[in-house]
GROMACS .gro file of C-alpha atoms in nm:
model
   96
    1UNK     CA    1   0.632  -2.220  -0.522
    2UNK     CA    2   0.397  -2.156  -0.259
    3UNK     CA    3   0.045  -1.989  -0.185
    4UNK     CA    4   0.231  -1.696  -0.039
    5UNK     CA    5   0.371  -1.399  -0.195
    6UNK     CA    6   0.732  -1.316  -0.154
    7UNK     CA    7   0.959  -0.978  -0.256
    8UNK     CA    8   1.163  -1.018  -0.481
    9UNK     CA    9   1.460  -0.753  -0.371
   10UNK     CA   10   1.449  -0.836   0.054
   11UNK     CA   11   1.252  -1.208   0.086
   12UNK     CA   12   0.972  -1.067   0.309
   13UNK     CA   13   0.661  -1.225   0.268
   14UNK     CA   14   0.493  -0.912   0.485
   15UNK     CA   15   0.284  -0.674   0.207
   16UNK     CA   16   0.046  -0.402   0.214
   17UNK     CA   17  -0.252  -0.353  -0.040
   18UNK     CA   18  -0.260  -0.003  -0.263
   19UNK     CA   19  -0.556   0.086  -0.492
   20UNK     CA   20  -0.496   0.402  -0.706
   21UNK     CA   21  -0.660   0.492  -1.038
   22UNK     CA   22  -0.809   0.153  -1.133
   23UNK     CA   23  -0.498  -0.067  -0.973
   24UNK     CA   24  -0.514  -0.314  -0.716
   25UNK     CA   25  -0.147  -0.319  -0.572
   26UNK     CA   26   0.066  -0.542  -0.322
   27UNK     CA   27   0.389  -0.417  -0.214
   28UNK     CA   28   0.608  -0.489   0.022
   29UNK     CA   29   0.565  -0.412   0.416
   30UNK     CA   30   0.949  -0.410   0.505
   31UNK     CA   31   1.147  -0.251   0.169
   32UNK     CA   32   0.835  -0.075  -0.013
   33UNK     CA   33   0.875  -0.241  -0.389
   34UNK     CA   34   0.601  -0.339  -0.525
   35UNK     CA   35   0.517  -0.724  -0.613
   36UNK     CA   36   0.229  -0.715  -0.818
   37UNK     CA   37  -0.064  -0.502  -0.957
   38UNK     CA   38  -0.409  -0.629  -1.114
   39UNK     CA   39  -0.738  -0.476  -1.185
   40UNK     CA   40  -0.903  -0.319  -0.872
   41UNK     CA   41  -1.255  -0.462  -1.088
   42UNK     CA   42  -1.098  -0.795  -1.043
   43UNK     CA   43  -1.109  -0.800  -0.705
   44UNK     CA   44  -1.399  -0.541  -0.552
   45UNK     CA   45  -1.644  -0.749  -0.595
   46UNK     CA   46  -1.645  -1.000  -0.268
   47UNK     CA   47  -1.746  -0.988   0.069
   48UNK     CA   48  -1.395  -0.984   0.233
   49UNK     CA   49  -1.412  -0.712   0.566
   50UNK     CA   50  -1.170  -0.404   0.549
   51UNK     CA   51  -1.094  -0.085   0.591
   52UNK     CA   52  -0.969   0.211   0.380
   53UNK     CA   53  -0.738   0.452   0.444
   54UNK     CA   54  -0.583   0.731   0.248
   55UNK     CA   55  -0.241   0.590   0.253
   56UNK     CA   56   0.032   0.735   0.478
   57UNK     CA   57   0.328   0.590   0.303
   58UNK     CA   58   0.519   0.308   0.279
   59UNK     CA   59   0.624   0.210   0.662
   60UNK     CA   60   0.368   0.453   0.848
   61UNK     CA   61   0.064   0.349   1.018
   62UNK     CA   62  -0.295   0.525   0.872
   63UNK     CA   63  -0.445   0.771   1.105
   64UNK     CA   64  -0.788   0.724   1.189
   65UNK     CA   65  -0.841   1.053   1.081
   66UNK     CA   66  -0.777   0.920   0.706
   67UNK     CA   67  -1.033   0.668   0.724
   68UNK     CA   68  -1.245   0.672   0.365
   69UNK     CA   69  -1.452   0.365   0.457
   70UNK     CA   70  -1.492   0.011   0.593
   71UNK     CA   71  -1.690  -0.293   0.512
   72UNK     CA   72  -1.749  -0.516   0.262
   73UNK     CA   73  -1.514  -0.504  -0.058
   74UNK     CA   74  -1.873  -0.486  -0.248
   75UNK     CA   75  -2.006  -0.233   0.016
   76UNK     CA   76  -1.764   0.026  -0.027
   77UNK     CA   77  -1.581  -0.047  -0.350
   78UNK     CA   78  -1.752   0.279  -0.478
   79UNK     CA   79  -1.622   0.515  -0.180
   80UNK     CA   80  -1.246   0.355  -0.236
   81UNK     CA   81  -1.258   0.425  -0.611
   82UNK     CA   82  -1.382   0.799  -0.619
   83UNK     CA   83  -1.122   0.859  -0.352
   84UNK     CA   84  -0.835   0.619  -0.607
   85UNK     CA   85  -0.941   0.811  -0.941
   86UNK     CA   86  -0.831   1.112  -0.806
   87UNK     CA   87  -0.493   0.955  -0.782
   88UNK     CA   88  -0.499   0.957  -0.454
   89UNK     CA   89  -0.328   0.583  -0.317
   90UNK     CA   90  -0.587   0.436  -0.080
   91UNK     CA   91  -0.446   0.135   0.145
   92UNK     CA   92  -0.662  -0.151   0.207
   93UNK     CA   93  -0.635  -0.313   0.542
   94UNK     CA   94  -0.804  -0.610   0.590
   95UNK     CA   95  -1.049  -0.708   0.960
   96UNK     CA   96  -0.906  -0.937   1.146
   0.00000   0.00000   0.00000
């Protein structure tokens, strides 16, 4: 085992980060499945930099158009959850 995550059905090691409703989400960047789901409570509260999107779809790039908010995970945890709860599936993409 190692400190990266891998899919199960293709081997990539490439993901992308859904919240919708209260779920934090990883699935995979090349095939789509996902690889693993947790509380987004468990892991909004930090300081990590990123941006929100309303999510495109597996394989398509977010317009900037879609943007919902960006900053800290504590910052704008609020603004990425009222979007979620409406079921809408925000993607999470972390600042370089």
């Amino acid at each position: 085992m190692n400190d990266r995550l891998q899919c199960a059905s293709c081997g990539s090691d490439g993901t992308e980060v859904i919240v919708q409703f209260g779920s934090y989400c990883i699935r995979c960047a090349t095939c789509g499945d996902g690889i693993v789901a947790t509380s987004f409570l468990a892991v909004s509260d930090t300081d990590r930099e990123i941006s929100a999107f309303v999510d495109p779809g597996h394989g398509k790039q977010p317009a900037p158009g879609s943007l919902i908010a960006c900053g800290s995970f504590r910052q704008i945890a609020k603004a990425i959850r009222d979007v979620a709860d409406t079921g809408i599936l925000v993607r999470l993409v972390a600042k370089p």
